Structures are given as structure tokens and as C-alpha cells.
mmCIF file of C-alpha atoms in Angstrom:
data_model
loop_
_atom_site.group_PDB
_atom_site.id
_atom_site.type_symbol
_atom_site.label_atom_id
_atom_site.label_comp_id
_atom_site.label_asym_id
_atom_site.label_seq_id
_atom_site.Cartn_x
_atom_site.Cartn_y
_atom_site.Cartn_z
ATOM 1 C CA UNK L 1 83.431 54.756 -48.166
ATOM 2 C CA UNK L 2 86.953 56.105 -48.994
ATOM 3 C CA UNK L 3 87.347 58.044 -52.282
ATOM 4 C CA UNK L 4 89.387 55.965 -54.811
ATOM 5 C CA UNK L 5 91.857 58.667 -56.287
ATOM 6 C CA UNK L 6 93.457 56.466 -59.101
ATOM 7 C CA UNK L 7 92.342 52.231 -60.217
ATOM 8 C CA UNK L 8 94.588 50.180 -62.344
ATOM 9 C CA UNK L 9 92.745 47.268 -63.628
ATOM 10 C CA UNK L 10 94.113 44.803 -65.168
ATOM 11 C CA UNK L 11 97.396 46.457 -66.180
ATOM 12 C CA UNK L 12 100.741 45.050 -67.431
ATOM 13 C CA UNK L 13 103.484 46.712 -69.111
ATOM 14 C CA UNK L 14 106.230 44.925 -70.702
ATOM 15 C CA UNK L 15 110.047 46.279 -71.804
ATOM 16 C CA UNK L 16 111.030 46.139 -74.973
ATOM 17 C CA UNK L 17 114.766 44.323 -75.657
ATOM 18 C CA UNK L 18 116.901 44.169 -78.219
ATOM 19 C CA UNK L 19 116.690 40.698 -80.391
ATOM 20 C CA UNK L 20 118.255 41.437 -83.298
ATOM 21 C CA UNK L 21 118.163 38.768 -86.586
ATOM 22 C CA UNK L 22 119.562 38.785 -89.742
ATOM 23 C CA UNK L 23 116.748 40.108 -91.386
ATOM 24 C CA UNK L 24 116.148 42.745 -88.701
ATOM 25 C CA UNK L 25 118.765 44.230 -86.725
ATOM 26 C CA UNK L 26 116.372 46.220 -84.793
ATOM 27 C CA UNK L 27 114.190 43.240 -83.676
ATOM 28 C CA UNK L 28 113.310 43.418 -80.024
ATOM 29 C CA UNK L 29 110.951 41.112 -77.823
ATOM 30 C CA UNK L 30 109.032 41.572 -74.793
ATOM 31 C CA UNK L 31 111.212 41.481 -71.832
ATOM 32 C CA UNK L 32 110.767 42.108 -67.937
ATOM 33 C CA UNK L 33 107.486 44.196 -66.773
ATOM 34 C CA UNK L 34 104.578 43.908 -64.686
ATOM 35 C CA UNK L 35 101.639 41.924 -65.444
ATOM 36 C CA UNK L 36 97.926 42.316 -64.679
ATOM 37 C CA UNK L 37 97.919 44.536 -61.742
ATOM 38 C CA UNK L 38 94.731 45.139 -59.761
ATOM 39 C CA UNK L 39 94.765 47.741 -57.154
ATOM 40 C CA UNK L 40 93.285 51.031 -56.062
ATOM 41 C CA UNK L 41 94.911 54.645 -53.903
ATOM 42 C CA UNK L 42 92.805 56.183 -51.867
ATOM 43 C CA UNK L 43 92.737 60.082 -51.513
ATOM 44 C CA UNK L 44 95.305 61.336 -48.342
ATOM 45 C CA UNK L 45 96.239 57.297 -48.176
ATOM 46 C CA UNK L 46 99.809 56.493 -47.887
ATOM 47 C CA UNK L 47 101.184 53.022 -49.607
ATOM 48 C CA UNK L 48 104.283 51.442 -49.223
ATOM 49 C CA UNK L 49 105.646 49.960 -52.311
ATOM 50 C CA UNK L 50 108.316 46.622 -51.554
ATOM 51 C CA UNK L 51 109.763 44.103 -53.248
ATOM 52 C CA UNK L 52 113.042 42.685 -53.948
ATOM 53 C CA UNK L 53 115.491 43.852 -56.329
ATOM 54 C CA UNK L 54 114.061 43.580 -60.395
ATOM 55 C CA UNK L 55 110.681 43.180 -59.032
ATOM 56 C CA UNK L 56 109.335 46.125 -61.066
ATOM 57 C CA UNK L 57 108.890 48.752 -57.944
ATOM 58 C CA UNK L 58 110.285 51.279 -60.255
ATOM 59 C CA UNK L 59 108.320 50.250 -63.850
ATOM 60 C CA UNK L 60 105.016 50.493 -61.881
ATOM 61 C CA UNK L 61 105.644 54.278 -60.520
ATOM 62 C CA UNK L 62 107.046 54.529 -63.897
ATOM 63 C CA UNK L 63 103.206 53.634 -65.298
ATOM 64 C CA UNK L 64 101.255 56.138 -62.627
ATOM 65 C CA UNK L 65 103.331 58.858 -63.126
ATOM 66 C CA UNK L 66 102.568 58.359 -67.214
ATOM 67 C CA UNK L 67 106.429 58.100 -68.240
ATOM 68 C CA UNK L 68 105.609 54.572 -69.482
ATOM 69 C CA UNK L 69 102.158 54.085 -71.302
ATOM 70 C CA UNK L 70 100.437 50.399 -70.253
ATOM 71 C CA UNK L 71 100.463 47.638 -72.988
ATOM 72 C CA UNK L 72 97.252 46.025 -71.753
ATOM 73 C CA UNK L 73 94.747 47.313 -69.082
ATOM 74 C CA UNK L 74 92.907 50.272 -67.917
ATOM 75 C CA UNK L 75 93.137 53.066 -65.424
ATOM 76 C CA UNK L 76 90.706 54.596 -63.724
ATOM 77 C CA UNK L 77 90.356 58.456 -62.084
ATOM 78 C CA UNK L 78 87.586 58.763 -59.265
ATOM 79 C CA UNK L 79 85.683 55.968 -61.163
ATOM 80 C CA UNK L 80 86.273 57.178 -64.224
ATOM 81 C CA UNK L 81 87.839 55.233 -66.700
ATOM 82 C CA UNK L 82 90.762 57.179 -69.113
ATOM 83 C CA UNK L 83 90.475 56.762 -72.824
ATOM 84 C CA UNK L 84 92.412 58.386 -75.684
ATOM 85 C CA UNK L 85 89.583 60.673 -77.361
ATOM 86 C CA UNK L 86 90.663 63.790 -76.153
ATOM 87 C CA UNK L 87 94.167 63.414 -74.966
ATOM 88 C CA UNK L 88 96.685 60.421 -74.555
ATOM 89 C CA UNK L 89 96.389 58.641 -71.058
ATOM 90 C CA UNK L 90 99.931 59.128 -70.253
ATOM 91 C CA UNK L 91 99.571 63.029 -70.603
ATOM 92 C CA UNK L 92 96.033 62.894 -68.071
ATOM 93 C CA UNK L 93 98.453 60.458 -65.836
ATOM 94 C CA UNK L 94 100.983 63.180 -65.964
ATOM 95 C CA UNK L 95 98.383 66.248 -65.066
ATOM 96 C CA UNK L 96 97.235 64.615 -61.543
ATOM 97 C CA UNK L 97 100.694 62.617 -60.770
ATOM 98 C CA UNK L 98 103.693 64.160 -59.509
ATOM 99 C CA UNK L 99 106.525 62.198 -59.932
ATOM 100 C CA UNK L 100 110.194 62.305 -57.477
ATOM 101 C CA UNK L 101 112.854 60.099 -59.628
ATOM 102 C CA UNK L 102 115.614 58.365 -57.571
ATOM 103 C CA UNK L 103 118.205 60.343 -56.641
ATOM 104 C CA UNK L 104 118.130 62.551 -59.346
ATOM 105 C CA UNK L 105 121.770 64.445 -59.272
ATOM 106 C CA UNK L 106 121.234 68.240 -58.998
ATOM 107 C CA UNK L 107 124.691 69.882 -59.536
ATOM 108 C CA UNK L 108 125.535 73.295 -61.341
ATOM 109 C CA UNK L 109 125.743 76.946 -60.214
ATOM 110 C CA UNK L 110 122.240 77.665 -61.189
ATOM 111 C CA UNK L 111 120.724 78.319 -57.282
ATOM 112 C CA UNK L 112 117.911 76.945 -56.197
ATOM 113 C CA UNK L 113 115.522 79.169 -56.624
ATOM 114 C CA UNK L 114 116.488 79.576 -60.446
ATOM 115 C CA UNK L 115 116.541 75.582 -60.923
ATOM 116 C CA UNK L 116 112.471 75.937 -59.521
ATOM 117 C CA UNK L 117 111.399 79.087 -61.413
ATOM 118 C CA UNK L 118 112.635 77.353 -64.562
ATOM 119 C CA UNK L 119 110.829 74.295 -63.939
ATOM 120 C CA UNK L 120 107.759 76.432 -62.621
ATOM 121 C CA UNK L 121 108.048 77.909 -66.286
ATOM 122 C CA UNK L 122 108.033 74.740 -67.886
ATOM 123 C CA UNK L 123 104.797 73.813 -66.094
ATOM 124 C CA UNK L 124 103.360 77.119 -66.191
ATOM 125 C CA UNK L 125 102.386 76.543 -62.016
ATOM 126 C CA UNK L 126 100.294 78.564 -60.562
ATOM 127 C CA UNK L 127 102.170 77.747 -57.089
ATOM 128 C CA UNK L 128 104.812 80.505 -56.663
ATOM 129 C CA UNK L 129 108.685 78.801 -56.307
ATOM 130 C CA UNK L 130 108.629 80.971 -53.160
ATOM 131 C CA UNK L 131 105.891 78.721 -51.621
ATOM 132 C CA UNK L 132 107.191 75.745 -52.969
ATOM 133 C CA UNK L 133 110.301 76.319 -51.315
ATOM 134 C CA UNK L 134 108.784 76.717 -47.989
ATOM 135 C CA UNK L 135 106.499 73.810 -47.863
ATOM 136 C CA UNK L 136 109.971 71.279 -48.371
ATOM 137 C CA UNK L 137 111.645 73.677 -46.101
ATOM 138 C CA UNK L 138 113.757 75.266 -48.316
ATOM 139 C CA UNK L 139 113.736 79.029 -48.094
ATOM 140 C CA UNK L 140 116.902 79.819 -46.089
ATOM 141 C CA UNK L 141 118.673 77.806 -49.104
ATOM 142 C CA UNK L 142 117.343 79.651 -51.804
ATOM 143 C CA UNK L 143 120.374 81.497 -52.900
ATOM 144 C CA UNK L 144 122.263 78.557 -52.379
ATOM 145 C CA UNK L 145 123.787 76.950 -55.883
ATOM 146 C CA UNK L 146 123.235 73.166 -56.760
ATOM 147 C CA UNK L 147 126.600 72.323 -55.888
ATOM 148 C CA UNK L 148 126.287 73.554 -52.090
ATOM 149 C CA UNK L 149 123.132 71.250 -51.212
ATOM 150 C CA UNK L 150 123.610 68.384 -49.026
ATOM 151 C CA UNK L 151 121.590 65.355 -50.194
ATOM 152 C CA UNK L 152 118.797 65.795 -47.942
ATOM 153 C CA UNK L 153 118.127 69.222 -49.196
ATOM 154 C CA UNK L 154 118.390 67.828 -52.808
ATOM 155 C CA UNK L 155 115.619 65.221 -51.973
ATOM 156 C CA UNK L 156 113.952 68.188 -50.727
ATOM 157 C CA UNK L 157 114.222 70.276 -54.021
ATOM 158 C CA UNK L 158 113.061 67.049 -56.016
ATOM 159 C CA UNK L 159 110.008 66.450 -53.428
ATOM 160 C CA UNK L 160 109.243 70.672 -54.176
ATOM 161 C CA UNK L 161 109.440 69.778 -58.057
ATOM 162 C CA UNK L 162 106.834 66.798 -57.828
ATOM 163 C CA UNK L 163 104.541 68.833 -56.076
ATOM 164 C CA UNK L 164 104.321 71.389 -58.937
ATOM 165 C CA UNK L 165 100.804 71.585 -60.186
ATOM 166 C CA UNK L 166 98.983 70.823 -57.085
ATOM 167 C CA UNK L 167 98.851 66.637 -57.826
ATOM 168 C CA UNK L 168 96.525 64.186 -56.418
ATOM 169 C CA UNK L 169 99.242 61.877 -56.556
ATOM 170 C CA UNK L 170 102.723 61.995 -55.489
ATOM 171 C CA UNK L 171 105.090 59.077 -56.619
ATOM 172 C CA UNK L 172 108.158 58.746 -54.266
ATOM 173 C CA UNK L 173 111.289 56.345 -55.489
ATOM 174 C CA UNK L 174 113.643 56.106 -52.781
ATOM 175 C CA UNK L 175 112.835 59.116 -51.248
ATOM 176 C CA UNK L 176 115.052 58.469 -48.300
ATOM 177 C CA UNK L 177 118.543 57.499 -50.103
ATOM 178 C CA UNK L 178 121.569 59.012 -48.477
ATOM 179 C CA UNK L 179 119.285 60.138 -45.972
ATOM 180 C CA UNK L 180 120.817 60.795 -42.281
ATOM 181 C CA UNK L 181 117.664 60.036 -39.185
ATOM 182 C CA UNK L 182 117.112 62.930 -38.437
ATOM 183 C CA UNK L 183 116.508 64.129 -42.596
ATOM 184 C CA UNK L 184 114.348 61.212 -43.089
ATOM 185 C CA UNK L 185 112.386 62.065 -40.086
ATOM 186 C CA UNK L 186 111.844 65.495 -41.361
ATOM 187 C CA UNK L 187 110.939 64.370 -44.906
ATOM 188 C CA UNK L 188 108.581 61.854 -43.412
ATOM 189 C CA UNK L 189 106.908 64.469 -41.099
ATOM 190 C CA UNK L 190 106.916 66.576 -44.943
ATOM 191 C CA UNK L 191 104.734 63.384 -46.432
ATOM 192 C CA UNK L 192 102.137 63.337 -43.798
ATOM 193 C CA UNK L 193 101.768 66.957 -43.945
ATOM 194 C CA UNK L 194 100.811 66.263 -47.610
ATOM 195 C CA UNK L 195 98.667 64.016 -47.036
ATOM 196 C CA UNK L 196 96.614 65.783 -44.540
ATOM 197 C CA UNK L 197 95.769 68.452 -47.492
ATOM 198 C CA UNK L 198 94.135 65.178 -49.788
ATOM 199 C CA UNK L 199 97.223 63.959 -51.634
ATOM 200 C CA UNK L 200 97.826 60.501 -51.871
ATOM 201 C CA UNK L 201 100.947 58.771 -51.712
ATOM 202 C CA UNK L 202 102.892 55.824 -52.544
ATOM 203 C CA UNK L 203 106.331 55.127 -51.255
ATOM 204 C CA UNK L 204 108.860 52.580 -53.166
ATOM 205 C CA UNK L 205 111.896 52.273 -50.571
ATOM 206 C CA UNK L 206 113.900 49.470 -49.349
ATOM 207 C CA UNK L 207 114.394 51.126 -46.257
ATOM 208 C CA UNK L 208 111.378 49.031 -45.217
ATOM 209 C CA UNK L 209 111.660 49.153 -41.459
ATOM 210 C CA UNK L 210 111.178 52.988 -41.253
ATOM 211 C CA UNK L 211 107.572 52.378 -43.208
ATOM 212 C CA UNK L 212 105.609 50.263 -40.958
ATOM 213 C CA UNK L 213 104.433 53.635 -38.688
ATOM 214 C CA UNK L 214 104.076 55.753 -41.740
ATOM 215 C CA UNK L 215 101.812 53.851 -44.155
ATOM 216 C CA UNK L 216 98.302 53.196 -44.414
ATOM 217 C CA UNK L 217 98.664 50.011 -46.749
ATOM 218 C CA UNK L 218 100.881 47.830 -48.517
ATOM 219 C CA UNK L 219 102.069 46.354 -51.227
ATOM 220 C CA UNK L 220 104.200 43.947 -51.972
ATOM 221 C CA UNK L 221 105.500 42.942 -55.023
ATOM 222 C CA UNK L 222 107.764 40.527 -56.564
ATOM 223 C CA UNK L 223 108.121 38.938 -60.553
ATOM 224 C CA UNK L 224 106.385 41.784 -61.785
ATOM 225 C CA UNK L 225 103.041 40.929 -60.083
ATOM 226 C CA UNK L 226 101.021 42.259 -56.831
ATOM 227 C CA UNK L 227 101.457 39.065 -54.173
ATOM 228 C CA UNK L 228 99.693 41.048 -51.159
ATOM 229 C CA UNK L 229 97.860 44.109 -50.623
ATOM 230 C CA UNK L 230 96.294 46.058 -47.587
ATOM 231 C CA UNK L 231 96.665 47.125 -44.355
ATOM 232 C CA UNK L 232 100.245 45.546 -42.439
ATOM 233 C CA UNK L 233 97.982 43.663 -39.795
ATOM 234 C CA UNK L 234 95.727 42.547 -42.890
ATOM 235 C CA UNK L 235 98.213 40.933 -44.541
ATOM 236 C CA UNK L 236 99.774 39.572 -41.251
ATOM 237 C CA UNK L 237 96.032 37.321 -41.008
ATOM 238 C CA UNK L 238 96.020 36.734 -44.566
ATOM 239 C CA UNK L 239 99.498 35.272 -44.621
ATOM 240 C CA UNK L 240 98.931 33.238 -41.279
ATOM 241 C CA UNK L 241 101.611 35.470 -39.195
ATOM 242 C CA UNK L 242 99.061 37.318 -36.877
ATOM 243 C CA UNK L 243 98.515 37.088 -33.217
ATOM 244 C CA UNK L 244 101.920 36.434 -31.979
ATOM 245 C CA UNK L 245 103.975 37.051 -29.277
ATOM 246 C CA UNK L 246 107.341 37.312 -27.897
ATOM 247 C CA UNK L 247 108.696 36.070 -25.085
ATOM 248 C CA UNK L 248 112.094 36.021 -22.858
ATOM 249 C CA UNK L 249 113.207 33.429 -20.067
ATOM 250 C CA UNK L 250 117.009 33.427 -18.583
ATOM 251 C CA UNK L 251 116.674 29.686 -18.706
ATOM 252 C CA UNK L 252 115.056 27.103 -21.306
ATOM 253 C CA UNK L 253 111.302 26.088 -21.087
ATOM 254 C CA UNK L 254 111.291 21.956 -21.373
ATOM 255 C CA UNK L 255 107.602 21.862 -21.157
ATOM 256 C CA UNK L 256 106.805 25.400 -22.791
ATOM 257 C CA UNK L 257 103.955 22.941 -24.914
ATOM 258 C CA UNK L 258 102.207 22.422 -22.258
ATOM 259 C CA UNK L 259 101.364 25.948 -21.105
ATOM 260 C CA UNK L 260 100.422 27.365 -24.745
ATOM 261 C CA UNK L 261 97.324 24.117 -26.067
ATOM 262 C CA UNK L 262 96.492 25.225 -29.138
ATOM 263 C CA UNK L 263 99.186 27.611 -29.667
ATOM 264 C CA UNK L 264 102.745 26.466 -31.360
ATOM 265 C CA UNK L 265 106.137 28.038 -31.052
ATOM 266 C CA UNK L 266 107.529 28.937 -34.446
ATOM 267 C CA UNK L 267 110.815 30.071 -33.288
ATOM 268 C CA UNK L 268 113.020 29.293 -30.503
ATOM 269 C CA UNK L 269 116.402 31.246 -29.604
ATOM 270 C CA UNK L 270 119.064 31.067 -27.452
ATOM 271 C CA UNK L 271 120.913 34.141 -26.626
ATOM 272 C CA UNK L 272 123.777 35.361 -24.747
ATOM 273 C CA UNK L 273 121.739 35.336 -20.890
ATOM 274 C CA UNK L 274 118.190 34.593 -22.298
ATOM 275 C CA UNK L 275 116.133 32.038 -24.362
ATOM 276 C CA UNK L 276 114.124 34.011 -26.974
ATOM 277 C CA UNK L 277 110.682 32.152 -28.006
ATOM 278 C CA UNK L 278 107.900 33.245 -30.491
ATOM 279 C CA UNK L 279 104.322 31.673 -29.867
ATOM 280 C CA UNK L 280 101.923 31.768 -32.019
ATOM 281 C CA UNK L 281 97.804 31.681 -30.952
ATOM 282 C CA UNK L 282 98.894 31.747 -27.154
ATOM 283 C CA UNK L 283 96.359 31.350 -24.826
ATOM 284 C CA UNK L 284 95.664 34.957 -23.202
ATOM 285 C CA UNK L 285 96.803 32.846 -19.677
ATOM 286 C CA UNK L 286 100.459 31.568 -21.330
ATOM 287 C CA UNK L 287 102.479 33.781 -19.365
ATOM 288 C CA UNK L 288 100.630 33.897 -15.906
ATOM 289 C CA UNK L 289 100.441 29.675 -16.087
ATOM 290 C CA UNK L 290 104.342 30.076 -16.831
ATOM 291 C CA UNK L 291 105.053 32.228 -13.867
ATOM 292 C CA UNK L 292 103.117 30.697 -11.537
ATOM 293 C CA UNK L 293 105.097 27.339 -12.503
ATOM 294 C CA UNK L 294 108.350 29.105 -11.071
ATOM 295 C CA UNK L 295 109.623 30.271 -15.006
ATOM 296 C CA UNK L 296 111.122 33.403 -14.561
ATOM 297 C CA UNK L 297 110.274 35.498 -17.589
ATOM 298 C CA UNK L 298 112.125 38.638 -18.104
ATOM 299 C CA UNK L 299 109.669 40.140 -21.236
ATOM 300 C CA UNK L 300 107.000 39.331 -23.193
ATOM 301 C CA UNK L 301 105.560 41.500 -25.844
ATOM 302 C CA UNK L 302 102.941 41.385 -29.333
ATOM 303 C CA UNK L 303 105.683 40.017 -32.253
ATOM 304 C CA UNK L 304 105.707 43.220 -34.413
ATOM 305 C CA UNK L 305 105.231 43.238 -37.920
ATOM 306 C CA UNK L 306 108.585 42.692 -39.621
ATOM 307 C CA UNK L 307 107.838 43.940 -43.622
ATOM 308 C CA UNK L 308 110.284 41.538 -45.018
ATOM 309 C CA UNK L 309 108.952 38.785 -43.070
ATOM 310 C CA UNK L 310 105.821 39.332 -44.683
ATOM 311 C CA UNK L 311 107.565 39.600 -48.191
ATOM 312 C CA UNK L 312 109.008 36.060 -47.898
ATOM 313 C CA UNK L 313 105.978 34.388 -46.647
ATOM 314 C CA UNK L 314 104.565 36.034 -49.441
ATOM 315 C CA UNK L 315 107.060 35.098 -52.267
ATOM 316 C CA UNK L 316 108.235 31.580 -50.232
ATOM 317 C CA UNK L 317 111.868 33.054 -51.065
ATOM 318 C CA UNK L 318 114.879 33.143 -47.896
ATOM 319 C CA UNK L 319 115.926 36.375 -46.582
ATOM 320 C CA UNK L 320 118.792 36.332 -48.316
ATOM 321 C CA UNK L 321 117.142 36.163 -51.862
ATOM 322 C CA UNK L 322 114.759 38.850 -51.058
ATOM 323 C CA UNK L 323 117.560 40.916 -50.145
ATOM 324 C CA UNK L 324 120.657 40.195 -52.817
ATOM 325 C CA UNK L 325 118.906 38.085 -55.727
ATOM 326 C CA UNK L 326 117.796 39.557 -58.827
ATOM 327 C CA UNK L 327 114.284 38.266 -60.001
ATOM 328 C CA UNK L 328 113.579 37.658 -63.577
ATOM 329 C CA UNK L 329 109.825 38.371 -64.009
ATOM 330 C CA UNK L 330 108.969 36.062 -66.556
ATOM 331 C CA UNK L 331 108.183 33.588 -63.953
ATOM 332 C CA UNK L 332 105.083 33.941 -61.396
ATOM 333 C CA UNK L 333 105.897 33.603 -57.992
ATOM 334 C CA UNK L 334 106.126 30.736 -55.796
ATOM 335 C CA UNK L 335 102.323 31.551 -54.459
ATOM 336 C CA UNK L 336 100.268 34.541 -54.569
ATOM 337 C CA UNK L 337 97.680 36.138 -52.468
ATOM 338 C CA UNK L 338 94.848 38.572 -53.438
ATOM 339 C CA UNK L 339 92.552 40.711 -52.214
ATOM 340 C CA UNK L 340 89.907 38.126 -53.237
ATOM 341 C CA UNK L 341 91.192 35.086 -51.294
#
């Protein structure tokens, strides 16, 4: 049984905005937030946190890294559940989390081994800066002022300041912004390497196709609420997108129906030399039956998982409104799935 690092149960948050009346010019309301989340990290696990834009990605690292304290809810550490007699829950949040803001702007003569040291201080880490350094593969650098770092080494400085104070956790926001290939490749190979000594991480990025071969599970989430959760190929079966495959023919198929029974095509394409079909449930003979009928059929291949796919069967929204609309989470979505359905 994998070791739950960190539980949230039943937690919402909600933002405080400005409603001023006559009586009160400081009035506020509850605003946007996220509401009644349920889910659990396990220890060296790696989640993927997605969602379109205002769907409270950022709020919820916000909560686990104990920068915002929950309005309703309770969090639990290795089955443990966090109360306020000793210390605040944000502070204990704080103590296992480490916490790497988006794009936070580093700039200044300081170098970077002074910026480190002085945050080192702060903490009081045990982990030399020295050390730190090396791990995000920073060394070489280290005399190197603010102002001279490209913006993959200043990701890298940020990822070296969230991993002061040896945390279970580490909470990424973007972690790849500005990021060239071959920099996100190297701070990807960084985050398994993490991993692999018991930290857990989750990932909020809408770079969304580089996550599907570097998380364990994830999560989607959109209006401020969790709509799927788990493995990529879980969530494929739970949303009714699994076992599908792709398949190429330089002409049209008339009769494609009749080779596939119980199977149905749910998408049908005609490129610039070839006809582009996805099947869905195809009988494990399909493609054989359709050769031997004379079809000549240049590829076929398992439909890989497509992480925005899933995020609009998930929400019911188009592409295009996961990608440019704003959601206002004072709705609930369209339809929601759970780990209980």
C-alpha cells in the first residue's frame, strides 16, 4: 500500500473581494476559490495539476504550500490529521512543503550564491547553498549576478530555493515557462531525480503535452473543483476514451462499419494523401479483415492519451474554451467524475 504523504479532505478556500456599502467601505464577500477537494499525494509520486485558465491551479498550490490557510476542511500528514494546538496549520504546511512561485523575477547584482546563503539564513537549512547549487546544476554559475542568468537557470535557482529544508513536498507552478527543450528536459530529468530520494511532487503547467511521460497521476480541475483524478489510462476508462486506435488509408473506407461490429468510429479525417480514422473498441482482427479486403492501410497505432482531450470530456467545454475562456468558479461544472463513481 503506497504511503499517503499529505490528504486534503474536504477542503475549500474562498477569496475575499472587495464589496464595499455605505455603511462599510471595507465590506468584502466571498469570491472565486476551490471547493471541497478530496484527494491524496503519495510519497516519490508525481501529479500533474491542469485546468483551464481561473480554474484555481494556482489557489490550490497556494493551500499545500500553507500561503493561504483553508476556510473549511482538513488536512492530513501520513494519516495524521493537523490541528491548531501547538502551531497554526499553515506554518506545519510550510515545514514539509516547498513551494517554486511562477516565474518569480530574480534580478540585482547580488550573485547567486549570496541570493541562496541569504535565504539559507532565513531558513536556518541545514543543506549547505554549495549542495543546493549542485543538485539544480548550478555551481559553475555561482559567481554569476542575478542579472546574468538566463531563465532556465533562474527556474533553476527557484527549484534550489524550494528544496531548502529537505521537504516532503515540492509545489511546482509553471515550472517550465520560458523554457527552451532542451532546459525543460533537464529540469524534468531534475524532478525525477527528486523523486527517486521520497519527495513527492505536483506539477501545475499548461504545457500539458510534455506531462503525459512524466507523471504518475492526474488531476484535472476546472470551477474550482477536482472533475477527475488518477492514473492518465484511469481516467481514459473512466471518461469512456480508452481502447482506441488510429488508423491511416490513402483512400476512403465506404464500408469501414462492417469490419469493426461492435466498435464505432468517433472521428473521421481527410488529409492531404490519406484518410485519418479513430475506432473505438475495434475488434483485435479490424485491420487484418481490412487488408485482406484489398484496403491499403499505411499505419495504424493505440490513440494516445491527449490531456486536454481528457479535460473537455471532463468539463463538456470545446477546445477553444479550455484554452482562451476564463471560468468563474461560482458555478459547478457541466459534469463531474470522482474517484467514487
Amino acid at each position: 500500500m503506497a504511503d499517503k504523504v499529505i490528504e486534503l479532505v474536504n477542503v475549500s478556500f474562498r477569496h475575499r473581494i472587495p464589496s464595499p456599502k455605505f455603511t462599510n467601505p471595507w465590506n468584502t464577500r466571498k469570491g472565486p476559490g476551490v471547493f471541497t477537494l478530496n484527494f491524496s499525494i503519495n510519497k516519490g509520486e508525481i501529479i500533474g495539476l491542469v485546468g483551464p485558465n481561473g480554474a484555481g491551479k494556482t489557489t490550490l498550490l497556494r493551500i499545500l504550500a500553507g500561503i493561504m490557510p483553508i476556510d473549511e476542511g482538513r488536512v492530513k500528514i501520513n494519516d495524521q490529521y493537523l490541528t491548531n494546538a501547538n502551531e497554526s496549520i499553515d506554518k506545519q504546511l510550510r515545514s514539509i512543503v516547498g513551494h517554486m512561485p511562477e516565474q518569480v523575477r530574480w534580478s540585482g547584482s547580488s550573485s547567486v550564491l549570496q541570493t541562496i546563503t541569504e535565504f539559507s539564513n532565513m531558513r536556518q537549512d541545514s543543506t549547505t547553498p554549495h549542495k543546493l547549487l549542485k543538485l539544480v546544476g548550478l555551481s559553475s554559475r555561482s559567481d554569476a549576478s542575478l542579472d546574468e542568468l538566463s531563465q532556465g537557470m533562474r527556474q533553476r535557482l527557484s527549484l534550489a530555493i524550494a528544496l531548502m529544508g529537505a521537504p516532503k513536498i515540492l509545489v511546482l507552478d509553471e515550472p517550465f515557462n520560458g523554457l527552451d527543450p532542451v532546459a525543460a528536459k533537464s529540469v524534468e530529468k531534475m524532478i525525477k531525480q527528486i523523486t527517486k530520494q521520497g519527495v513527492s511532487v505536483i506539477i501545475s503547467s499548461h504545457q500539458v503535452s510534455g506531462l503525459v511521460n512524466l507523471i504518475d497521476k492526474l488531476l484535472l480541475i476546472h470551477r474550482g473543483q477536482i472533475v477527475a483524478n488518477g492514473s492518465i489510462n484511469e481516467i481514459e476508462s473512466k471518461l469512456g476514451l480508452a481502447n482506441r486506435i488510429e488508423l491511416n488509408s490513402i483512400a476512403e473506407i465506404p464500408d469501414i462499419g462492417e469490419y469493426i461490429v461492435d466498435g464505432s468510429v468517433i472521428e473521421k479525417l481527410r488529409g492531404e494523401t490519406v484518410w485519418n480514422y479513430v475506432i473505438q473498441n475495434p475488434p483485435d482482427d479490424c485491420v487484418s479483415k481490412l487488408v485482406a479486403a484489398g484496403h491499403v492501410i499505411t499505419e495504424w497505432k493505440r490513440k494516445t492519451p491527449d490531456i486536454v482531450e481528457l479535460l473537455c470530456q471532463a468539463t463538456g467545454l470545446e477546445v477553444e474554451e479550455i484554452g482562451m475562456e476564463i471560468q468563474s468558479p461560482n458555478m459547478m461544472p457541466l459534469r463531474t467524475i470522482s474517484e467514487e463513481e
